[in-house]
Short mmCIF file of C-alpha atoms and ligand atoms in Angstrom, two decimals:
data_model
loop_
_atom_site.label_atom_id
_atom_site.label_comp_id
_atom_site.label_asym_id
_atom_site.label_seq_id
_atom_site.Cartn_x
_atom_site.Cartn_y
_atom_site.Cartn_z
CA MET A 1 11.95 -4.22 -22.87
CA MET A 2 15.13 -6.05 -21.89
CA LYS A 3 14.16 -6.15 -18.22
CA LYS A 4 11.08 -8.28 -19.04
CA LYS A 5 13.37 -11.12 -20.11
CA LEU A 6 15.50 -11.08 -16.96
CA ARG A 7 15.90 -14.30 -15.00
CA PHE A 8 14.62 -14.40 -11.41
CA ASN A 9 17.99 -13.74 -9.75
CA SER A 10 18.38 -10.52 -11.77
CA LYS A 11 14.75 -9.51 -11.32
CA THR A 12 15.19 -9.32 -7.53
CA ILE A 13 17.69 -6.51 -8.17
CA HIS A 14 16.33 -4.82 -11.30
CA GLY A 15 12.80 -6.11 -11.94
CA GLY A 16 10.31 -3.30 -12.48
CA GLN A 17 12.81 -0.72 -11.25
CA ILE A 18 13.02 2.74 -12.73
CA ILE A 19 16.15 4.80 -12.09
CA ASP A 20 15.07 7.93 -10.25
CA PRO A 21 14.19 10.49 -12.94
CA ALA A 22 15.05 13.48 -10.70
CA TYR A 23 18.77 12.92 -10.01
CA GLY A 24 19.59 9.44 -11.31
CA SER A 25 19.83 7.99 -7.81
CA VAL A 26 20.65 4.28 -8.30
CA MET A 27 18.84 3.21 -5.11
CA THR A 28 15.17 4.14 -4.96
CA PRO A 29 14.91 7.38 -2.95
CA ILE A 30 12.64 7.51 0.09
CA TYR A 31 10.03 10.05 -1.02
CA GLN A 32 9.06 11.06 2.50
CA THR A 33 6.24 13.36 1.48
CA SER A 34 2.48 13.32 1.86
CA THR A 35 1.74 15.63 -1.06
CA TYR A 36 3.10 16.94 -4.41
CA ALA A 37 3.19 20.40 -5.99
CA GLN A 38 0.76 21.06 -8.85
CA SER A 39 1.54 23.74 -11.46
CA SER A 40 -2.16 24.36 -12.11
CA PRO A 41 -5.21 22.62 -10.55
CA GLY A 42 -5.02 18.95 -11.61
CA ILE A 43 -1.67 19.43 -13.43
CA HIS A 44 1.07 17.40 -11.73
CA LYS A 45 3.84 14.88 -12.40
CA GLY A 46 1.66 11.81 -11.80
CA TYR A 47 1.56 12.07 -8.00
CA GLU A 48 -1.02 13.99 -5.95
CA TYR A 49 -1.21 12.52 -2.47
CA SER A 50 0.80 9.68 -0.89
CA ARG A 51 -2.16 7.52 0.19
CA THR A 52 -3.02 7.28 -3.51
CA HIS A 53 0.52 6.97 -4.95
CA ASN A 54 4.08 7.46 -3.84
CA PRO A 55 7.18 6.98 -6.05
CA THR A 56 9.00 4.76 -3.50
CA ARG A 57 5.86 2.62 -3.15
CA SER A 58 5.46 2.47 -6.96
CA ASN A 59 8.95 0.97 -7.29
CA PHE A 60 8.11 -1.68 -4.66
CA GLU A 61 4.80 -2.43 -6.41
CA ARG A 62 6.57 -2.88 -9.77
CA SER A 63 9.26 -5.03 -8.13
CA ILE A 64 6.85 -7.52 -6.56
CA ALA A 65 4.75 -7.65 -9.77
CA SER A 66 7.90 -8.50 -11.70
CA LEU A 67 8.92 -11.27 -9.26
CA GLU A 68 5.47 -12.88 -9.38
CA ASN A 69 5.29 -12.59 -13.20
CA GLY A 70 2.18 -10.44 -12.83
CA ASN A 71 0.99 -7.26 -14.49
CA TYR A 72 0.06 -5.24 -11.41
CA GLY A 73 1.42 -4.95 -7.86
CA LEU A 74 -0.23 -3.23 -4.89
CA ALA A 75 1.38 -2.47 -1.53
CA PHE A 76 -0.43 -2.46 1.82
CA ALA A 77 0.37 -1.49 5.40
CA SER A 78 0.55 -5.19 6.41
CA GLY A 79 -0.24 -8.64 5.08
CA LEU A 80 -3.58 -8.52 6.88
CA ALA A 81 -4.39 -5.16 5.26
CA ALA A 82 -3.76 -6.82 1.88
CA ILE A 83 -6.11 -9.71 2.79
CA ASP A 84 -8.67 -7.20 4.06
CA ALA A 85 -8.64 -5.42 0.68
CA ILE A 86 -9.09 -8.69 -1.23
CA ILE A 87 -12.10 -9.74 0.88
CA LYS A 88 -13.62 -6.26 0.48
CA THR A 89 -13.93 -6.89 -3.28
CA LEU A 90 -16.72 -9.37 -2.34
CA ASP A 91 -20.37 -8.60 -1.55
CA PRO A 92 -22.59 -9.56 1.42
CA GLY A 93 -23.90 -13.10 0.90
CA ASP A 94 -20.77 -14.27 -0.94
CA GLU A 95 -19.02 -17.43 0.23
CA ILE A 96 -15.32 -18.23 0.46
CA ILE A 97 -13.65 -21.63 0.68
CA SER A 98 -10.39 -21.51 2.62
CA THR A 99 -7.68 -23.90 3.77
CA ASN A 100 -8.35 -25.16 7.32
CA ASP A 101 -4.66 -24.87 8.18
CA LEU A 102 -3.85 -21.19 7.74
CA TYR A 103 -2.33 -18.20 9.51
CA GLY A 104 -4.38 -17.50 12.66
CA GLY A 105 -4.70 -13.80 11.86
CA SER A 106 -6.28 -14.59 8.48
CA TYR A 107 -8.76 -16.88 10.24
CA ARG A 108 -9.53 -14.16 12.83
CA LEU A 109 -10.09 -11.54 10.11
CA PHE A 110 -12.43 -13.87 8.22
CA LYS A 111 -14.43 -15.04 11.24
CA LYS A 112 -14.41 -12.05 13.59
CA ILE A 113 -14.63 -9.17 11.11
CA PHE A 114 -16.06 -10.31 7.77
CA GLU A 115 -18.69 -12.77 8.99
CA LYS A 116 -20.39 -9.74 10.59
CA TYR A 117 -20.82 -8.34 7.09
CA ASP A 118 -22.60 -11.50 5.94
CA LEU A 119 -19.69 -13.20 4.21
CA ARG A 120 -19.50 -16.93 4.82
CA PHE A 121 -16.24 -18.90 5.17
CA HIS A 122 -15.77 -22.66 4.84
CA PHE A 123 -12.49 -24.17 6.08
CA VAL A 124 -11.52 -27.43 4.39
CA ASN A 125 -8.56 -29.74 3.93
CA MET A 126 -7.51 -28.47 0.52
CA GLU A 127 -5.17 -31.39 -0.14
CA ASP A 128 -8.43 -33.15 -1.00
CA LEU A 129 -10.06 -31.55 -4.06
CA ASN A 130 -13.39 -33.25 -3.26
CA GLU A 131 -13.63 -31.27 -0.02
CA VAL A 132 -13.34 -28.06 -2.06
CA ALA A 133 -15.83 -29.21 -4.71
CA ASN A 134 -18.37 -30.23 -2.02
CA LYS A 135 -18.52 -26.69 -0.62
CA ILE A 136 -19.11 -24.90 -3.93
CA ASN A 137 -22.58 -23.42 -4.40
CA ASN A 138 -24.09 -20.47 -6.28
CA ASN A 139 -22.83 -17.99 -3.69
CA THR A 140 -19.20 -19.15 -3.76
CA LYS A 141 -16.91 -16.47 -5.18
CA LEU A 142 -13.39 -17.08 -3.91
CA ILE A 143 -11.02 -19.90 -3.01
CA TRP A 144 -8.36 -18.89 -0.47
CA ALA A 145 -5.26 -21.09 -0.37
CA GLU A 146 -2.04 -21.02 1.61
CA THR A 147 0.72 -23.41 0.55
CA PRO A 148 2.82 -24.65 2.27
CA THR A 149 0.25 -24.24 5.02
CA ASN A 150 1.06 -22.56 8.32
CA PRO A 151 2.17 -24.37 10.47
CA MET A 152 1.59 -27.96 9.22
CA MET A 153 3.42 -27.48 5.87
CA ASN A 154 0.71 -29.27 3.89
CA ILE A 155 1.03 -28.81 0.14
CA ILE A 156 -1.93 -27.71 -1.94
CA ASP A 157 -1.89 -28.37 -5.69
CA ILE A 158 -2.27 -24.81 -7.04
CA GLU A 159 -2.73 -25.90 -10.66
CA SER A 160 -5.51 -28.39 -9.84
CA ILE A 161 -7.31 -25.97 -7.51
CA SER A 162 -7.09 -23.26 -10.19
CA LYS A 163 -8.86 -25.62 -12.62
CA VAL A 164 -11.66 -26.16 -10.07
CA ALA A 165 -11.86 -22.36 -9.66
CA LYS A 166 -12.01 -21.72 -13.42
CA ASP A 167 -14.59 -24.46 -14.05
CA ASN A 168 -16.86 -22.85 -11.45
CA ASP A 169 -16.16 -19.21 -12.31
CA LEU A 170 -14.44 -18.52 -8.98
CA LEU A 171 -11.34 -16.52 -8.17
CA LEU A 172 -8.34 -18.25 -6.63
CA CYS A 173 -6.09 -16.34 -4.26
CA VAL A 174 -2.83 -17.85 -2.97
CA ASP A 175 -1.07 -16.52 0.12
CA ASN A 176 2.53 -16.98 -1.07
CA THR A 177 4.20 -15.71 2.11
CA PHE A 178 5.89 -18.99 3.08
CA ALA A 179 7.20 -19.92 -0.37
CA THR A 180 7.95 -16.52 -1.96
CA PRO A 181 8.19 -16.19 -5.76
CA TYR A 182 11.76 -17.59 -5.59
CA ILE A 183 10.12 -20.94 -4.86
CA GLN A 184 6.68 -20.82 -6.49
CA ARG A 185 4.78 -18.41 -8.73
CA PRO A 186 1.03 -19.01 -8.27
CA LEU A 187 -0.10 -16.75 -11.15
CA ASP A 188 1.87 -18.95 -13.58
CA LEU A 189 -0.01 -21.96 -12.12
CA GLY A 190 -3.43 -20.39 -12.77
CA ALA A 191 -4.16 -18.35 -9.63
CA ASP A 192 -5.88 -14.98 -10.08
CA ILE A 193 -4.45 -13.19 -7.05
CA VAL A 194 -1.24 -13.71 -5.12
CA MET A 195 -0.88 -12.16 -1.69
CA HIS A 196 2.09 -11.63 0.65
CA SER A 197 2.91 -10.74 4.16
CA ALA A 198 6.02 -8.99 2.80
CA THR A 199 6.94 -8.55 6.46
CA LYS A 200 8.45 -12.02 6.19
CA TYR A 201 10.87 -13.31 3.52
CA LEU A 202 10.43 -10.48 1.01
CA ALA A 203 11.63 -7.78 3.41
CA GLY A 204 13.64 -10.50 5.15
CA HIS A 205 15.20 -8.66 8.11
CA SER A 206 12.41 -8.49 10.73
CA ASP A 207 12.41 -4.69 10.61
CA VAL A 208 9.17 -3.83 8.81
CA VAL A 209 5.46 -4.81 8.66
CA ILE A 210 4.11 -4.61 5.09
CA GLY A 211 1.85 -6.47 2.64
CA ALA A 212 1.46 -6.91 -1.10
CA ILE A 213 -0.87 -8.23 -3.79
CA VAL A 214 -0.10 -9.11 -7.42
CA VAL A 215 -2.69 -9.74 -10.16
CA ASN A 216 -2.79 -10.04 -13.95
CA ASP A 217 -6.36 -8.96 -14.62
CA LYS A 218 -6.92 -5.22 -15.08
CA LYS A 219 -10.46 -5.27 -13.66
CA ILE A 220 -9.36 -7.02 -10.46
CA PHE A 221 -6.45 -4.58 -10.20
CA GLU A 222 -8.78 -1.59 -10.55
CA LYS A 223 -11.10 -2.90 -7.82
CA LEU A 224 -8.17 -3.48 -5.46
CA SER A 225 -6.53 -0.18 -6.32
CA PHE A 226 -9.80 1.63 -5.53
CA ILE A 227 -9.98 -0.11 -2.13
CA GLN A 228 -6.27 0.55 -1.49
CA ASN A 229 -6.90 4.29 -1.82
CA ALA A 230 -10.45 4.42 -0.44
CA SER A 231 -9.73 2.37 2.69
CA GLY A 232 -6.21 3.78 2.95
CA ALA A 233 -4.18 0.94 4.53
CA THR A 234 -1.03 1.86 2.61
CA PRO A 235 2.61 1.54 3.75
CA GLY A 236 4.90 4.51 4.24
CA PRO A 237 7.83 5.16 1.88
CA MET A 238 10.47 4.08 4.41
CA ASP A 239 8.82 0.65 4.74
CA CYS A 240 8.68 0.30 0.94
CA PHE A 241 12.36 1.24 0.73
CA LEU A 242 13.34 -1.36 3.34
CA THR A 243 11.34 -4.04 1.52
CA LEU A 244 12.91 -3.16 -1.84
CA ARG A 245 16.32 -3.38 -0.21
CA GLY A 246 15.45 -6.77 1.27
CA ILE A 247 14.16 -8.09 -2.07
CA LYS A 248 17.56 -7.49 -3.68
CA THR A 249 18.96 -10.49 -1.77
CA LEU A 250 15.78 -12.63 -1.79
CA HIS A 251 17.28 -15.30 -4.07
CA LEU A 252 20.45 -15.67 -1.97
CA ARG A 253 18.53 -15.79 1.29
CA MET A 254 15.88 -18.26 0.10
CA GLN A 255 18.53 -20.61 -1.22
CA ARG A 256 20.33 -20.63 2.15
CA HIS A 257 17.06 -20.79 4.17
CA SER A 258 16.10 -23.88 2.15
CA GLU A 259 19.52 -25.55 2.48
CA ASN A 260 19.65 -24.96 6.24
CA ALA A 261 16.06 -26.14 6.71
CA GLU A 262 16.82 -29.38 4.84
CA GLN A 263 19.67 -30.18 7.21
CA ILE A 264 17.60 -29.28 10.25
CA ALA A 265 14.61 -31.36 9.09
CA LYS A 266 16.97 -34.35 8.62
CA PHE A 267 18.58 -33.78 12.03
CA LEU A 268 15.16 -33.64 13.73
CA LYS A 269 13.92 -36.75 11.92
CA ASN A 270 16.90 -38.71 13.23
CA HIS A 271 16.60 -37.47 16.81
CA ASN A 272 15.22 -40.06 19.22
CA LYS A 273 13.35 -37.43 21.28
CA VAL A 274 11.52 -35.96 18.27
CA GLY A 275 8.22 -37.26 16.87
CA ASN A 276 6.67 -35.93 13.65
CA VAL A 277 8.66 -33.46 11.55
CA TYR A 278 6.97 -31.22 8.97
CA TRP A 279 8.96 -29.65 6.10
CA ALA A 280 7.78 -29.23 2.51
CA GLY A 281 10.83 -31.06 1.13
CA LEU A 282 10.43 -34.38 2.97
CA GLN A 283 9.98 -37.15 0.37
CA GLU A 284 7.64 -39.16 2.60
CA ASN A 285 5.08 -36.30 2.66
CA LYS A 286 1.68 -37.22 1.21
CA ASN A 287 1.88 -34.48 -1.40
CA PHE A 288 5.62 -34.49 -2.04
CA GLN A 289 5.09 -35.04 -5.79
CA VAL A 290 2.92 -31.89 -5.88
CA ALA A 291 5.59 -29.96 -3.97
CA LYS A 292 8.22 -31.19 -6.43
CA LYS A 293 6.08 -30.08 -9.36
CA GLN A 294 5.23 -26.58 -8.18
CA MET A 295 8.19 -25.57 -5.96
CA ASP A 296 11.77 -24.82 -7.03
CA ALA A 297 13.06 -25.27 -3.44
CA TYR A 298 11.32 -26.14 -0.17
CA GLY A 299 11.83 -23.09 2.03
CA GLY A 300 12.94 -22.40 5.56
CA MET A 301 9.88 -23.34 7.63
CA VAL A 302 10.05 -26.54 9.72
CA SER A 303 7.61 -27.70 12.41
CA PHE A 304 8.06 -30.63 14.81
CA ILE A 305 6.54 -32.39 17.80
CA PRO A 306 8.57 -33.75 20.73
CA LYS A 307 8.39 -37.53 20.94
CA ASP A 308 6.36 -37.49 24.19
CA ASN A 309 3.89 -35.09 22.51
CA THR A 310 3.47 -32.90 25.61
CA TYR A 311 3.15 -29.16 25.90
CA GLU A 312 5.55 -29.23 28.88
CA THR A 313 8.39 -30.66 26.78
CA ALA A 314 7.72 -28.23 23.92
CA LYS A 315 7.77 -25.34 26.40
CA LYS A 316 11.09 -26.53 27.86
CA ILE A 317 12.67 -26.76 24.40
CA ALA A 318 11.42 -23.27 23.48
CA GLU A 319 12.83 -21.85 26.72
CA LYS A 320 16.22 -23.57 26.35
CA LEU A 321 16.92 -22.46 22.77
CA GLN A 322 19.51 -19.69 22.63
CA LEU A 323 20.32 -18.98 18.98
CA PHE A 324 16.69 -19.49 17.93
CA THR A 325 14.76 -16.60 19.47
CA LEU A 326 11.28 -17.44 20.81
CA ALA A 327 9.18 -14.89 18.89
CA GLU A 328 6.22 -14.44 16.55
CA SER A 329 6.83 -13.94 12.82
CA LEU A 330 9.22 -15.66 10.39
CA GLY A 331 11.30 -15.13 7.30
CA GLY A 332 14.09 -12.97 8.72
CA VAL A 333 17.80 -13.72 8.42
CA GLU A 334 17.84 -14.81 12.10
CA SER A 335 16.31 -18.08 13.28
CA LEU A 336 13.09 -17.94 15.29
CA CYS A 337 11.05 -20.51 17.21
CA CYS A 338 7.31 -20.16 17.71
CA HIS A 339 4.71 -22.08 19.71
CA PRO A 340 1.74 -21.72 17.31
CA ALA A 341 -1.00 -22.88 19.75
CA SER A 342 -0.24 -19.99 22.15
CA MET A 343 1.22 -17.46 19.70
CA THR A 344 0.48 -17.16 15.95
CA HIS A 345 -2.56 -19.50 15.98
CA ALA A 346 -4.05 -18.71 19.41
CA SER A 347 -7.01 -16.99 17.71
CA ILE A 348 -8.10 -20.31 16.15
CA PRO A 349 -10.33 -22.27 18.60
CA PRO A 350 -8.60 -25.43 19.98
CA GLU A 351 -11.17 -27.77 18.35
CA GLU A 352 -10.47 -26.18 14.92
CA ARG A 353 -6.70 -26.37 15.50
CA LYS A 354 -6.90 -30.08 16.33
CA LYS A 355 -8.72 -30.81 13.04
CA SER A 356 -5.61 -29.81 11.10
CA GLY A 357 -3.20 -31.59 13.49
CA LEU A 358 -2.01 -28.44 15.22
CA VAL A 359 -1.44 -29.98 18.66
CA ASP A 360 -0.32 -28.02 21.74
CA SER A 361 3.12 -29.65 21.61
CA LEU A 362 3.94 -28.41 18.08
CA LEU A 363 6.90 -26.04 17.66
CA ARG A 364 7.50 -24.07 14.45
CA LEU A 365 10.98 -23.01 13.38
CA SER A 366 11.79 -20.22 10.98
CA VAL A 367 15.26 -21.42 10.00
CA GLY A 368 17.54 -18.46 9.40
CA ILE A 369 20.73 -18.15 7.41
CA GLU A 370 23.25 -18.57 10.24
CA ASP A 371 25.82 -21.40 10.10
CA VAL A 372 23.61 -24.48 10.15
CA ASN A 373 25.97 -26.32 12.54
CA ASP A 374 25.39 -23.66 15.19
CA LEU A 375 21.62 -24.01 14.69
CA ILE A 376 21.82 -27.80 15.04
CA ASP A 377 23.99 -27.49 18.18
CA ASP A 378 21.36 -25.14 19.66
CA LEU A 379 18.50 -27.57 18.90
CA ASN A 380 20.49 -30.53 20.17
CA ASN A 381 21.16 -28.76 23.44
CA ALA A 382 17.52 -27.69 23.87
CA ILE A 383 15.97 -31.06 22.97
CA GLY A 384 18.48 -32.81 25.28
C1 PLP B 401 1.04 -16.84 5.95
C2 PLP B 401 0.75 -15.48 6.51
N1 PLP B 401 -0.16 -14.69 5.90
C3 PLP B 401 -0.46 -13.46 6.36
C4 PLP B 401 0.13 -12.95 7.49
C5 PLP B 401 -0.24 -11.58 8.00
O1 PLP B 401 0.75 -10.67 7.65
P1 PLP B 401 1.12 -9.37 8.53
O2 PLP B 401 1.61 -9.85 9.84
O3 PLP B 401 2.17 -8.70 7.68
O4 PLP B 401 -0.13 -8.57 8.65
C6 PLP B 401 1.09 -13.73 8.16
C7 PLP B 401 1.72 -13.22 9.40
O5 PLP B 401 2.34 -13.94 10.14
C8 PLP B 401 1.40 -15.03 7.66
O6 PLP B 401 2.29 -15.83 8.28
#
């Protein structure tokens, strides 16, 4: 009972956690087993087979549900496996409206896998509610939002989109990977489903690939839980353990990621060889008031364009960085730099990328929790 009332910074450590009933182990044990003894056919201690349930996974699922203020959590083998399960709740002929600025792998899954099964996806600028409303028809079933968007850091008004969804009897899913529940809790703002690449900030140490979903509605949970077991894209217990361990410091890390990113965004804005800078906390952003309303901090993701707007300059900067590692992914304690057009977003056709402003000269930084002065020195040296 008491745990329900915990504040966020205690929930990261205790939320949804059950002390191991076997030996009282304070840290969740890694139940490295595929199966469980039964005393008589069908008589067991709640666990039969580890694709279906596993005690280490259950603790992770309760933890993420607690952080997102949801009733049910589900763990998957990756963020994309979580998205895959959500889309599989739909039927052939159904239509989905998605943000046009989104993770390239989500776009690839939608276009290259699910369109074959007669699902139809519309990609719109979701900062404009009219664009969403214009695409709704009798076949529309789901709105898919990412905010802040990847990599342009646009802000989508979750509460307003959830009203559009409710008025039209649609589900709203928010990919909360970039913000994390430390910063925004989409279910509280009216979303039906919240999804994570827990690979990123939740696990937080670039040592695991894992995904998660949280929902409030029992029927949606049962559908997803059926797919989780029937399709079988579940994470192993070691990965769940690592993610639980990472979550215990989520609040500390996100606070520092956000503070460091603020200083880096300001440094880049004042640099004479830097053009546009994209960070959710910049006051001049079109939707800054929405960000202020729905986010408790602004996160560690910053994108920018060199002043001359050329791929050659962006490439040189990426090559010269030393403390920022040039690599895919984000959300770990160490700082990373990514060139979205050739890396994370290469699966989106160039003409689609250009529509959302994702030019070939754009660099995306995942600002880590190192000393920010060292990070600024590294950028200063690379930008020249
Ligand atoms: C916003 C977002 N959603 C989903 C994913 C996919 O997650 P995973 O790589 O864990 O499959 C990513 C991966 O980069 C992401 O950045």
